[in-house]
């Protein structure tokens, strides 16, 4: 019998009160892995009550003890490294190496949270007036929630949870109902930490539970990662309910390739950036803009190499690219490829309609390369979130920057060049939150904020880095005189 995943509330695994479930499939084999409860407002209320009740005791737990839990947590994740990676592959469809990379990045976020005793320190000033001293202290701000996407099911929740609780807050996670098994394992490890009951809680589900979290009066703040239309809804709803919110959205990331770039290295990087995780990364390269002669070279080289990528089941270690998340994602991607042909682009390598032997029912889309993509067409402007790379031509560096800055997204942009001056102009002028110079995937490490501008981010304080310390704490200014 297929298991229905439980919620984790107040230190124990509990059945959701909601009876509706969302099936969770392995997108390569189509096997039904589990049912995810579609938790309702009662489930959320119970979790918020648990987190609220736990807050006072947890905030007064010495900060070094709170950080110490993170050391133990890291050890558990390291010990379970391969099992976690396998579960990520099974429910998401990416390759084993990609899953291992995800878990490694997740560990970096736990490392960051260990530094909270240093990062939460504040400053002060003596004698701001005769015999009067003024200091700032950072205090935990309350109960926080995170609503996370399917594409990095283990890593993205850890952008938030470790820092939030190490700062002394209590926490509720609502992961994507498409990939709830990685977070089930995550909470099994958290359960082993023997944290006080209610410090961390897991509510599985889709829109009803997300909605209830956004509207609950006892939740101080919400971290969100997902598509831009939903990020906007989250931002508007949370602010309307008086919460702090950081909402990281979708993307259309451009890579400018200059004629002076090292073409071999550029193509290798762009291949990984465009087709890694089957293009289901918010930092995926979506459009390569070849400047001048670079366009034809890029097109020729990519045409040779894209065709050789081995598509297959993620648990097969020789696989270079796995499935997309679902049949509905496959249909969306395939229809965007068709639309691009209708809009006059040249489908150089077409990944539609492929199958993989032994996995005929899988949600496969092969690596796709589309040339002669024109400005203002859907392929140039809208997020595909699949293994599709568009090629655009620009006559000059300035035109390439103009194409990039035209986008309503601003998550990431990269340049490949050997010219430092042009690289500097790119960093200086391009309107995107994560910039790569001779780097295809400009992914900030855990101690830097995750950039994102325009429709790729709604809020003020970003996830990760010092922004996360600001987001998860309240500053109090103390002015003292003793006579
Ligand atoms: P999604 O927006 O469909 O879902 C994200 C989360 O929001 C899920 O937990 C989902 O259950 C919830 N949700 C969906 N509809 C909702 C609604 N109406 N109200 C409240 N909550 C709702 O995103 P996805 O398909 O899971 O993930 C892919 C998207 O995430 C892509 O657009 C990708 O670019 C983006 N992403 C962004 C970043 C980043 O850091 N900027 C990182 C990873 C993924």
Coordinates of N, CA and C in Angstrom, one line a residue, residues 47-192:
X47 N 0.3 23.6 13.8 CA 1.8 23.8 13.7 C 2.2 25.2 14.2
X48 N 1.4 26.2 13.9 CA 1.7 27.5 14.4 C 1.6 27.6 15.9
X49 N 0.6 26.9 16.4 CA 0.4 26.9 17.9 C 1.7 26.2 18.6
X50 N 2.1 25.1 18.0 CA 3.3 24.4 18.5 C 4.5 25.3 18.4
X51 N 4.7 26.0 17.3 CA 5.9 26.9 17.1 C 5.8 28.1 18.0
X52 N 4.6 28.6 18.3 CA 4.4 29.8 19.1 C 4.7 29.4 20.6
X53 N 4.2 28.2 21.0 CA 4.4 27.7 22.4 C 5.9 27.5 22.6
X54 N 6.6 27.1 21.6 CA 8.1 26.7 21.8 C 9.0 27.9 21.8
X55 N 8.5 29.1 21.3 CA 9.3 30.2 21.0 C 10.1 30.7 22.3
X56 N 9.3 31.0 23.4 CA 9.9 31.6 24.6 C 11.1 30.8 25.1
X57 N 10.9 29.5 25.2 CA 12.0 28.7 25.8 C 13.1 28.6 24.8
X58 N 12.8 28.5 23.5 CA 13.9 28.4 22.5 C 14.7 29.7 22.4
X59 N 14.0 30.8 22.5 CA 14.8 32.1 22.3 C 15.8 32.3 23.5
X60 N 15.4 31.7 24.7 CA 16.3 31.9 25.8 C 17.3 30.7 26.0
X61 N 17.2 29.8 25.1 CA 18.3 28.7 25.1 C 19.6 29.4 24.6
X62 N 20.7 29.2 25.4 CA 21.9 29.9 25.0 C 22.3 29.7 23.6
X63 N 22.7 30.8 23.0 CA 23.0 30.8 21.5 C 24.0 29.8 21.1
X64 N 25.0 29.5 22.0 CA 26.0 28.5 21.7 C 25.4 27.1 21.7
X65 N 24.4 26.9 22.5 CA 23.7 25.6 22.5 C 22.9 25.5 21.2
X66 N 22.3 26.6 20.8 CA 21.5 26.6 19.6 C 22.4 26.3 18.4
X67 N 23.6 26.9 18.4 CA 24.5 26.6 17.3 C 25.0 25.2 17.3
X68 N 25.2 24.7 18.5 CA 25.7 23.3 18.7 C 24.8 22.3 18.0
X69 N 23.5 22.5 18.0 CA 22.6 21.6 17.3 C 22.9 21.6 15.8
X70 N 23.4 22.7 15.3 CA 23.8 22.7 13.9 C 25.0 21.8 13.6
X71 N 25.9 21.7 14.5 CA 27.1 20.8 14.4 C 26.6 19.4 14.2
X72 N 25.7 19.0 15.2 CA 25.2 17.7 15.1 C 24.4 17.4 13.8
X73 N 23.6 18.4 13.5 CA 22.8 18.3 12.2 C 23.7 18.0 11.0
X74 N 24.8 18.8 10.9 CA 25.7 18.6 9.8 C 26.2 17.2 9.8
X75 N 26.6 16.7 11.0 CA 27.1 15.3 11.0 C 26.1 14.3 10.4
X76 N 24.8 14.5 10.8 CA 23.8 13.6 10.4 C 23.6 13.7 8.8
X77 N 23.6 14.9 8.3 CA 23.5 15.0 6.9 C 24.7 14.4 6.1
X78 N 25.9 14.6 6.7 CA 27.0 13.9 6.1 C 26.9 12.4 6.1
X79 N 26.4 11.9 7.2 CA 26.3 10.4 7.3 C 25.2 9.9 6.4
X80 N 24.2 10.7 6.1 CA 23.1 10.2 5.2 C 23.3 10.8 3.8
X81 N 24.4 11.3 3.4 CA 24.7 12.0 2.2 C 24.1 11.2 1.0
X82 N 24.5 9.9 0.9 CA 24.1 9.2 -0.3 C 22.6 8.9 -0.4
X83 N 22.1 8.5 0.8 CA 20.6 8.2 0.9 C 19.8 9.5 0.5
X84 N 20.2 10.6 1.0 CA 19.5 11.8 0.6 C 19.6 12.1 -0.9
X85 N 20.8 11.9 -1.4 CA 21.0 12.2 -2.9 C 20.1 11.2 -3.7
X86 N 20.0 10.0 -3.2 CA 19.1 9.0 -4.0 C 17.7 9.4 -3.9
X87 N 17.2 9.9 -2.8 CA 15.8 10.3 -2.7 C 15.5 11.5 -3.6
X88 N 16.5 12.4 -3.6 CA 16.3 13.6 -4.5 C 16.2 13.1 -5.9
X89 N 17.0 12.2 -6.3 CA 17.0 11.7 -7.7 C 15.6 11.0 -8.0
X90 N 15.2 10.2 -7.0 CA 13.9 9.5 -7.3 C 12.7 10.4 -7.4
X91 N 12.6 11.4 -6.6 CA 11.4 12.2 -6.7 C 11.5 13.3 -7.6
X92 N 12.8 13.7 -8.0 CA 12.9 14.9 -8.8 C 13.3 14.5 -10.3
X93 N 14.2 13.5 -10.4 CA 14.6 13.0 -11.8 C 15.9 13.5 -12.2
X94 N 16.6 14.3 -11.3 CA 17.9 14.8 -11.7 C 19.0 13.7 -11.6
X95 N 20.2 13.9 -12.0 CA 21.2 12.9 -11.9 C 21.8 12.8 -10.5
X96 N 22.5 11.7 -10.2 CA 23.1 11.5 -8.9 C 24.1 12.6 -8.6
X97 N 24.9 12.9 -9.6 CA 25.9 13.9 -9.3 C 25.3 15.3 -9.0
X98 N 24.2 15.6 -9.7 CA 23.5 16.8 -9.5 C 22.9 16.8 -8.0
X99 N 22.3 15.7 -7.7 CA 21.8 15.6 -6.3 C 22.9 15.7 -5.2
X100 N 24.0 15.1 -5.5 CA 25.1 15.2 -4.5 C 25.5 16.7 -4.4
X101 N 25.6 17.3 -5.6 CA 25.9 18.8 -5.5 C 25.0 19.6 -4.7
X102 N 23.7 19.2 -4.8 CA 22.6 19.9 -4.1 C 22.8 19.7 -2.6
X103 N 23.1 18.4 -2.2 CA 23.3 18.2 -0.7 C 24.5 18.9 -0.2
X104 N 25.6 18.9 -1.0 CA 26.8 19.6 -0.6 C 26.5 21.1 -0.4
X105 N 25.7 21.7 -1.3 CA 25.4 23.1 -1.1 C 24.5 23.3 0.2
X106 N 23.6 22.3 0.4 CA 22.8 22.4 1.6 C 23.6 22.4 2.9
X107 N 24.7 21.6 2.9 CA 25.5 21.6 4.0 C 26.2 22.9 4.3
X108 N 26.5 23.6 3.2 CA 27.1 25.0 3.4 C 26.2 25.9 4.1
X109 N 24.9 25.7 3.9 CA 23.9 26.6 4.7 C 23.9 26.2 6.1
X110 N 24.1 24.9 6.4 CA 24.2 24.5 7.9 C 25.5 25.1 8.5
X111 N 26.6 25.1 7.7 CA 27.8 25.7 8.2 C 27.6 27.2 8.5
X112 N 26.9 27.8 7.6 CA 26.7 29.3 7.8 C 25.9 29.5 9.2
X113 N 24.9 28.6 9.4 CA 24.1 28.8 10.6 C 25.0 28.6 11.9
X114 N 26.0 27.8 11.8 CA 26.9 27.6 12.9 C 27.6 28.9 13.4
X115 N 27.7 29.8 12.4 CA 28.4 31.1 12.7 C 27.5 32.1 13.4
X116 N 26.2 31.7 13.7 CA 25.3 32.7 14.2 C 25.8 33.4 15.5
X117 N 26.5 32.7 16.4 CA 26.9 33.5 17.6 C 27.8 34.6 17.2
X118 N 28.5 34.6 16.1 CA 29.3 35.7 15.7 C 28.5 36.7 14.9
X119 N 27.6 36.2 14.0 CA 26.9 37.1 13.1 C 25.8 37.8 13.9
X120 N 25.3 37.3 15.0 CA 24.2 38.0 15.7 C 24.7 39.1 16.6
X121 N 26.1 39.2 16.8 CA 26.6 40.2 17.6 C 26.3 41.6 17.1
X122 N 26.2 42.5 18.0 CA 25.8 43.9 17.5 C 26.8 44.9 18.0
X123 N 26.5 46.2 17.9 CA 27.5 47.1 18.3 C 27.0 48.1 19.4
X124 N 27.9 49.0 19.9 CA 27.5 49.9 20.9 C 28.4 51.1 21.0
X125 N 28.0 52.1 21.7 CA 28.8 53.3 21.8 C 28.7 53.8 23.2
X126 N 29.8 54.1 23.8 CA 29.8 54.7 25.2 C 29.7 56.2 25.1
X127 N 29.1 56.8 26.1 CA 29.1 58.3 26.3 C 28.5 59.0 25.1
X128 N 27.3 58.5 24.6 CA 26.7 59.3 23.6 C 26.2 60.6 24.2
X129 N 26.1 60.6 25.5 CA 25.9 61.8 26.2 C 26.6 61.5 27.6
X130 N 26.7 62.5 28.4 CA 27.5 62.3 29.7 C 26.9 61.1 30.4
X131 N 27.8 60.0 30.6 CA 27.4 58.9 31.4 C 26.3 58.0 30.7
X132 N 26.0 58.2 29.5 CA 24.9 57.4 28.8 C 25.6 56.6 27.7
X133 N 25.3 55.3 27.7 CA 25.8 54.4 26.7 C 24.6 53.9 25.9
X134 N 24.9 53.6 24.6 CA 23.9 53.1 23.7 C 24.4 51.8 23.0
X135 N 23.6 50.8 23.0 CA 23.9 49.5 22.4 C 22.8 49.0 21.6
X136 N 23.1 48.1 20.6 CA 22.1 47.4 19.8 C 22.2 46.0 20.2
X137 N 21.0 45.3 20.4 CA 21.0 43.9 20.5 C 20.1 43.3 19.4
X138 N 20.5 42.1 19.0 CA 19.6 41.4 18.0 C 18.9 40.4 18.8
X139 N 17.6 40.3 18.6 CA 16.8 39.3 19.2 C 16.0 38.5 18.1
X140 N 15.8 37.2 18.4 CA 14.9 36.5 17.5 C 13.5 37.1 17.3
X141 N 12.9 37.0 16.2 CA 11.7 37.8 15.9 C 10.4 37.0 16.1
X142 N 10.5 35.6 16.2 CA 9.2 34.9 16.4 C 9.1 33.6 15.6
X143 N 7.9 33.4 15.0 CA 7.7 32.2 14.3 C 7.8 32.5 12.8
X144 N 8.6 31.8 12.1 CA 8.8 32.0 10.7 C 8.4 30.7 9.9
X145 N 8.0 31.0 8.6 CA 7.6 29.9 7.7 C 8.4 30.0 6.4
X146 N 8.6 28.9 5.8 CA 9.2 28.9 4.4 C 8.3 28.0 3.5
X147 N 8.1 28.5 2.3 CA 7.3 27.8 1.3 C 8.3 27.6 0.1
X148 N 8.6 26.4 -0.2 CA 9.7 26.1 -1.1 C 9.3 25.3 -2.4
X149 N 10.1 25.4 -3.4 CA 9.8 24.8 -4.7 C 10.3 23.3 -4.9
X150 N 10.0 22.7 -6.0 CA 10.3 21.3 -6.2 C 11.8 21.1 -6.6
X151 N 12.4 22.2 -7.1 CA 13.6 21.9 -8.0 C 14.9 21.6 -7.2
X152 N 15.0 22.1 -6.0 CA 16.1 21.7 -5.1 C 15.4 21.4 -3.7
X153 N 14.8 20.2 -3.7 CA 13.9 19.9 -2.6 C 14.6 19.8 -1.2
X154 N 15.9 19.4 -1.3 CA 16.7 19.3 0.0 C 17.4 20.6 0.3
X155 N 17.9 21.3 -0.7 CA 18.8 22.4 -0.4 C 18.0 23.7 -0.1
X156 N 16.9 24.0 -0.8 CA 16.3 25.3 -0.6 C 15.7 25.4 0.8
X157 N 15.1 24.4 1.4 CA 14.6 24.6 2.8 C 15.7 24.9 3.7
X158 N 16.9 24.4 3.4 CA 18.1 24.7 4.3 C 18.7 26.1 4.0
X159 N 18.3 26.8 3.0 CA 18.7 28.2 2.9 C 18.1 29.0 4.1
X160 N 17.0 28.4 4.7 CA 16.2 29.2 5.7 C 16.2 28.6 7.1
X161 N 15.9 27.3 7.1 CA 15.6 26.7 8.5 C 16.8 26.8 9.4
X162 N 18.0 26.4 9.0 CA 19.1 26.4 10.0 C 19.4 27.8 10.6
X163 N 19.4 28.8 9.7 CA 19.7 30.2 10.2 C 18.5 30.7 11.1
X164 N 17.3 30.4 10.6 CA 16.2 30.9 11.4 C 16.2 30.4 12.8
X165 N 16.4 29.1 13.0 CA 16.3 28.5 14.3 C 17.6 28.8 15.1
X166 N 18.8 28.8 14.5 CA 20.0 29.2 15.2 C 19.9 30.6 15.8
X167 N 19.1 31.5 15.1 CA 18.9 32.8 15.6 C 17.9 32.9 16.7
X168 N 17.2 31.7 17.0 CA 16.3 31.7 18.2 C 14.9 31.7 17.8
X169 N 14.6 31.6 16.5 CA 13.2 31.6 16.1 C 12.7 30.2 16.0
X170 N 11.4 30.0 15.9 CA 10.8 28.7 15.6 C 10.3 28.7 14.2
X171 N 10.0 27.5 13.6 CA 10.0 27.4 12.2 C 8.9 26.4 11.7
X172 N 8.3 26.8 10.6 CA 7.4 25.8 9.9 C 7.8 25.8 8.4
X173 N 8.0 24.6 7.9 CA 8.3 24.4 6.5 C 7.1 23.8 5.8
X174 N 6.8 24.4 4.6 CA 5.8 23.8 3.7 C 6.6 23.6 2.4
X175 N 7.0 22.4 2.2 CA 7.8 22.1 0.9 C 6.8 21.9 -0.3
X176 N 7.4 21.8 -1.4 CA 6.6 21.5 -2.6 C 5.9 20.1 -2.5
X177 N 4.6 20.0 -2.8 CA 4.0 18.7 -2.8 C 4.5 17.8 -3.9
X178 N 5.2 18.3 -4.8 CA 5.8 17.4 -5.9 C 7.0 16.7 -5.4
X179 N 7.7 17.2 -4.3 CA 8.9 16.5 -3.9 C 9.0 16.5 -2.3
X180 N 8.0 15.9 -1.7 CA 8.0 15.9 -0.2 C 8.9 14.9 0.5
X181 N 9.5 14.0 -0.3 CA 10.2 12.9 0.3 C 11.6 13.3 0.9
X182 N 12.2 14.3 0.1 CA 13.5 14.8 0.6 C 13.4 15.5 1.9
X183 N 12.3 16.2 2.1 CA 12.1 17.0 3.3 C 11.6 16.0 4.4
X184 N 10.9 14.9 4.0 CA 10.6 13.9 5.1 C 11.9 13.4 5.7
X185 N 12.9 13.1 4.9 CA 14.1 12.6 5.4 C 14.9 13.7 6.2
X186 N 14.8 14.9 5.7 CA 15.3 16.1 6.4 C 14.8 16.1 7.8
X187 N 13.5 16.0 8.0 CA 12.9 16.1 9.3 C 13.1 14.8 10.1
X188 N 13.4 13.7 9.5 CA 13.8 12.5 10.3 C 15.1 12.8 11.0
X189 N 16.0 13.5 10.2 CA 17.3 13.9 10.8 C 17.1 15.0 11.9
X190 N 16.3 15.9 11.7 CA 16.0 17.0 12.7 C 15.4 16.3 13.9
X191 N 14.6 15.3 13.7 CA 14.0 14.6 14.9 C 15.1 14.0 15.8
X192 N 16.1 13.5 15.1 CA 17.2 12.9 15.9 C 18.0 13.9 16.7

